[in-house]
Tab-separated table of C-alpha atoms in Angstrom:
chain	number	residue	atom	x	y	z
A	20	MET	CA	85.823	88.883	91.564
A	21	LEU	CA	82.957	89.752	93.871
A	22	LYS	CA	80.611	92.208	92.172
A	23	GLY	CA	77.202	91.771	93.819
A	24	ILE	CA	75.690	91.275	97.261
A	25	LEU	CA	72.238	89.699	97.544
A	26	TRP	CA	70.557	90.463	100.843
A	27	ASP	CA	67.799	88.679	102.674
A	28	ASN	CA	65.508	91.181	104.364
A	29	ASP	CA	63.757	89.897	107.492
A	30	GLY	CA	66.193	89.370	110.326
A	31	VAL	CA	69.105	90.681	108.244
A	32	LEU	CA	68.082	94.242	107.380
A	33	ILE	CA	64.920	94.713	109.446
A	34	ASP	CA	64.172	93.160	112.845
A	35	THR	CA	60.897	91.457	111.904
A	36	GLU	CA	61.372	87.712	112.470
A	37	GLY	CA	59.982	87.877	116.012
A	38	LEU	CA	56.974	89.943	114.908
A	39	TYR	CA	56.035	87.483	112.164
A	40	PHE	CA	56.305	84.593	114.602
A	41	ARG	CA	54.067	86.361	117.130
A	42	ALA	CA	51.419	87.197	114.534
A	43	THR	CA	51.404	83.602	113.273
A	44	ARG	CA	51.427	82.096	116.766
A	45	ASP	CA	48.510	84.219	117.945
A	46	VAL	CA	46.307	83.420	114.949
A	47	LEU	CA	47.031	79.699	115.114
A	48	GLY	CA	46.340	79.815	118.848
A	49	SER	CA	42.891	81.259	118.163
A	50	ALA	CA	42.189	78.066	116.178
A	51	GLY	CA	43.421	75.830	118.977
A	52	VAL	CA	46.859	75.088	117.482
A	53	GLU	CA	49.887	75.768	119.670
A	54	LEU	CA	52.931	77.041	117.793
A	55	SER	CA	56.064	77.058	119.891
A	56	ARG	CA	59.100	79.117	118.985
A	57	GLU	CA	61.091	75.923	118.403
A	58	ARG	CA	58.480	74.470	116.060
A	59	TYR	CA	58.231	77.700	114.115
A	60	VAL	CA	61.993	77.845	113.603
A	61	GLU	CA	62.043	74.199	112.471
A	62	TRP	CA	59.078	74.430	110.103
A	63	SER	CA	59.441	77.920	108.704
A	64	LEU	CA	63.038	79.065	109.101
A	65	ARG	CA	64.697	75.695	108.466
A	66	GLN	CA	62.360	73.741	106.182
A	67	GLY	CA	60.601	76.681	104.551
A	68	ARG	CA	57.172	75.170	105.261
A	69	SER	CA	54.086	77.158	106.136
A	70	SER	CA	53.027	77.002	109.770
A	71	PHE	CA	49.473	76.908	108.447
A	72	ASP	CA	50.086	73.293	107.436
A	73	LEU	CA	49.463	72.565	111.116
A	74	LEU	CA	45.862	73.682	110.621
A	75	ARG	CA	45.361	71.073	107.899
A	76	GLU	CA	46.459	68.408	110.356
A	77	GLN	CA	43.746	69.661	112.724
A	78	GLY	CA	41.099	69.254	110.032
A	79	CYS	CA	40.606	72.897	109.072
A	80	THR	CA	39.117	73.452	105.623
A	81	PRO	CA	40.991	75.417	102.929
A	82	ALA	CA	38.512	78.286	103.383
A	83	GLN	CA	39.126	78.385	107.134
A	84	ILE	CA	42.874	78.350	106.609
A	85	GLU	CA	42.731	81.215	104.120
A	86	GLU	CA	40.634	83.270	106.548
A	87	LEU	CA	43.153	82.673	109.326
A	88	ARG	CA	46.014	83.516	106.974
A	89	PHE	CA	44.246	86.788	106.131
A	90	GLN	CA	43.890	87.536	109.852
A	91	ARG	CA	47.598	86.842	110.390
A	92	ASN	CA	48.582	89.110	107.512
A	93	GLN	CA	46.402	91.894	108.884
A	94	ALA	CA	47.850	91.477	112.370
A	95	TYR	CA	51.389	91.505	110.992
A	96	SER	CA	50.664	94.662	108.983
A	97	ARG	CA	49.505	96.387	112.175
A	98	MET	CA	52.712	95.367	113.946
A	99	LEU	CA	54.820	96.656	111.067
A	100	ALA	CA	52.966	99.965	111.045
A	101	ASN	CA	54.519	100.702	114.428
A	102	GLY	CA	57.899	100.786	112.735
A	103	PRO	CA	60.118	97.730	113.346
A	104	GLY	CA	63.727	98.580	113.997
A	105	MET	CA	66.637	98.030	111.662
A	106	MET	CA	69.243	95.452	112.602
A	107	ASP	CA	72.139	96.915	114.571
A	108	GLY	CA	74.786	98.610	112.471
A	109	ILE	CA	73.118	97.886	109.124
A	110	VAL	CA	72.954	101.503	107.884
A	111	GLU	CA	76.658	102.045	108.492
A	112	VAL	CA	77.520	98.788	106.711
A	113	LEU	CA	75.316	99.535	103.697
A	114	THR	CA	76.768	103.036	103.439
A	115	LEU	CA	80.250	101.547	103.288
A	116	LEU	CA	79.395	98.835	100.771
A	117	ARG	CA	77.156	100.718	98.345
A	118	PRO	CA	79.971	102.402	96.341
A	119	LYS	CA	81.802	99.086	95.936
A	120	PHE	CA	79.161	96.496	95.080
A	121	ARG	CA	75.864	96.122	93.245
A	122	MET	CA	73.190	95.156	95.762
A	123	ALA	CA	69.649	93.767	95.709
A	124	ILE	CA	67.176	92.399	98.268
A	125	VAL	CA	65.829	88.845	97.936
A	126	THR	CA	62.974	88.341	100.385
A	127	THR	CA	60.090	85.965	101.058
A	128	SER	CA	58.030	88.884	102.382
A	129	ARG	CA	54.895	89.891	100.551
A	130	ARG	CA	55.221	93.217	98.741
A	131	GLU	CA	52.602	94.893	100.942
A	132	HIS	CA	54.495	93.958	104.105
A	133	PHE	CA	57.856	94.857	102.600
A	134	GLU	CA	56.653	98.327	101.692
A	135	VAL	CA	55.177	98.955	105.138
A	136	MET	CA	58.321	97.906	106.987
A	137	HIS	CA	60.505	100.106	104.767
A	138	GLN	CA	58.359	103.235	104.904
A	139	ARG	CA	60.639	104.685	107.561
A	140	SER	CA	63.831	102.717	107.004
A	141	ASN	CA	65.172	104.695	104.005
A	142	LEU	CA	67.160	101.593	103.059
A	143	SER	CA	65.887	101.417	99.479
A	144	GLN	CA	68.520	103.964	98.453
A	145	PHE	CA	71.189	101.284	98.831
A	146	PHE	CA	69.642	98.696	96.493
A	147	GLU	CA	68.937	98.410	92.780
A	148	PHE	CA	65.689	96.549	93.465
A	149	ALA	CA	63.907	94.228	95.885
A	150	LEU	CA	62.490	90.857	94.848
A	151	THR	CA	59.432	89.983	96.969
A	152	ARG	CA	57.226	86.889	97.205
A	153	GLU	CA	55.089	87.900	94.242
A	154	ASP	CA	58.118	88.033	91.926
A	155	TYR	CA	58.830	84.285	91.743
A	156	GLY	CA	56.987	80.976	91.855
A	157	ARG	CA	58.830	78.857	94.427
A	158	SER	CA	60.076	80.306	97.695
A	159	LYS	CA	63.200	79.609	99.739
A	160	PRO	CA	64.700	77.025	100.302
A	161	HIS	CA	64.169	76.644	96.532
A	162	PRO	CA	66.857	78.551	94.588
A	163	GLU	CA	64.377	80.327	92.285
A	164	PRO	CA	64.410	83.663	94.185
A	165	TYR	CA	68.183	83.900	93.933
A	166	LEU	CA	68.332	82.636	90.354
A	167	THR	CA	65.745	85.242	89.352
A	168	THR	CA	67.788	87.967	91.029
A	169	LEU	CA	71.002	86.884	89.316
A	170	GLU	CA	69.241	86.945	85.962
A	171	ARG	CA	67.903	90.436	86.587
A	172	LEU	CA	71.326	91.702	87.637
A	173	GLN	CA	72.967	89.872	84.732
A	174	LEU	CA	75.614	88.540	87.081
A	175	SER	CA	76.758	84.973	87.672
A	176	ALA	CA	76.598	83.172	91.006
A	177	LYS	CA	80.403	83.227	91.117
A	178	GLU	CA	80.328	87.029	91.016
A	179	CYS	CA	77.936	87.375	93.972
A	180	ILE	CA	77.482	86.470	97.595
A	181	ALA	CA	74.294	86.127	99.643
A	182	ILE	CA	73.663	87.408	103.163
A	183	GLU	CA	71.190	85.279	105.138
A	184	ASP	CA	70.018	84.566	108.677
A	185	SER	CA	68.184	81.221	108.359
A	186	GLN	CA	68.773	77.651	107.222
A	187	ARG	CA	66.133	77.918	104.493
A	188	GLY	CA	67.822	81.034	103.133
A	189	LEU	CA	71.243	79.398	103.259
A	190	ALA	CA	69.873	76.344	101.434
A	191	ALA	CA	68.353	78.545	98.728
A	192	ALA	CA	71.589	80.467	98.213
A	193	ASN	CA	73.713	77.319	98.071
A	194	ALA	CA	71.306	75.658	95.638
A	195	ALA	CA	71.671	78.699	93.366
A	196	GLY	CA	75.452	78.255	93.410
A	197	LEU	CA	76.070	81.228	95.684
A	198	ARG	CA	78.459	81.543	98.552
A	199	CYS	CA	76.546	82.652	101.634
A	200	ILE	CA	77.502	84.541	104.765
A	201	VAL	CA	75.089	83.968	107.646
A	202	ILE	CA	74.328	86.463	110.397
A	203	PRO	CA	72.145	84.611	112.929
A	204	ASN	CA	69.604	86.620	114.900
A	205	SER	CA	67.715	85.905	118.113
A	206	MET	CA	65.328	83.542	116.276
A	207	THR	CA	67.979	81.541	114.407
A	208	ILE	CA	71.002	81.640	116.708
A	209	GLY	CA	70.789	77.925	117.536
A	210	SER	CA	70.455	76.710	113.939
A	211	ALA	CA	73.071	74.722	112.022
A	212	PHE	CA	74.994	76.660	109.379
A	213	SER	CA	77.784	74.261	108.476
A	214	ASP	CA	77.208	74.855	104.745
A	215	ALA	CA	77.764	78.601	105.023
A	216	ALA	CA	80.872	80.216	103.575
A	217	MET	CA	81.136	82.057	106.886
A	218	VAL	CA	79.053	82.718	109.996
A	219	ILE	CA	79.514	86.087	111.686
A	220	SER	CA	78.042	87.522	114.852
A	221	ASP	CA	76.692	90.839	113.576
A	222	ALA	CA	76.617	93.264	110.666
A	223	ALA	CA	79.695	95.106	111.920
A	224	ALA	CA	81.813	92.082	111.011
A	225	LEU	CA	80.453	91.944	107.466
A	226	PRO	CA	82.743	94.402	105.633
A	227	GLY	CA	85.843	92.521	106.756
A	228	ALA	CA	84.286	89.211	105.733
A	229	LEU	CA	83.232	90.552	102.336
A	230	PHE	CA	86.560	92.074	101.462
A	231	ARG	CA	88.130	88.740	102.266
A	232	PHE	CA	85.928	87.204	99.570
A	233	ALA	CA	86.145	90.153	97.173
A	234	SER	CA	89.396	89.018	95.579
A	235	THR	CA	88.833	85.270	96.037
A	236	PRO	CA	87.217	83.409	93.112
A	237	SER	CA	84.287	81.112	93.944
A	238	SER	CA	85.285	77.467	93.545
């Protein structure tokens, strides 16, 4: 029986994927490295690699890369301070699901960014906790973030389902033994999600999808 829902954050709950891309693109551009939208999606949202690896290929030193990473993080924080919007329909969906399932957030966001983006969202009321980048060693597409969350919830993978928007998130969920429903956003709409349990167009379709799985054991 389905007992828990594990939610990705960026691009699923909060509309931040485009902001993070812009902050990264602008900082890399200042160092003479062009980061296209397509390359970002391939490197970061599919493979789970850092776009800053491109700077190493250009001969930047570790110190230079860390300085540019700091600049990107600062720029992203400023963007988030303006209050990124929530994904369409997400409050209504969470309100419906909260009484029926245990829920947690599993994100690759740094804690400082996560807290800024949720200052105005009021979404924390729906979740038992949020696991951020500082809470585990290896990031998505490695399964560690999801395995850590399952351990904290004291639930098995068969009792939970993950909600993701990217190929790296889907890969992490599958590697942890979780079924995964994918809701693509404007950054990931063209990605391949053949390994997903289901792909839906928006959050409004999620309750129907979840209740379909609620009484179906994971194979």
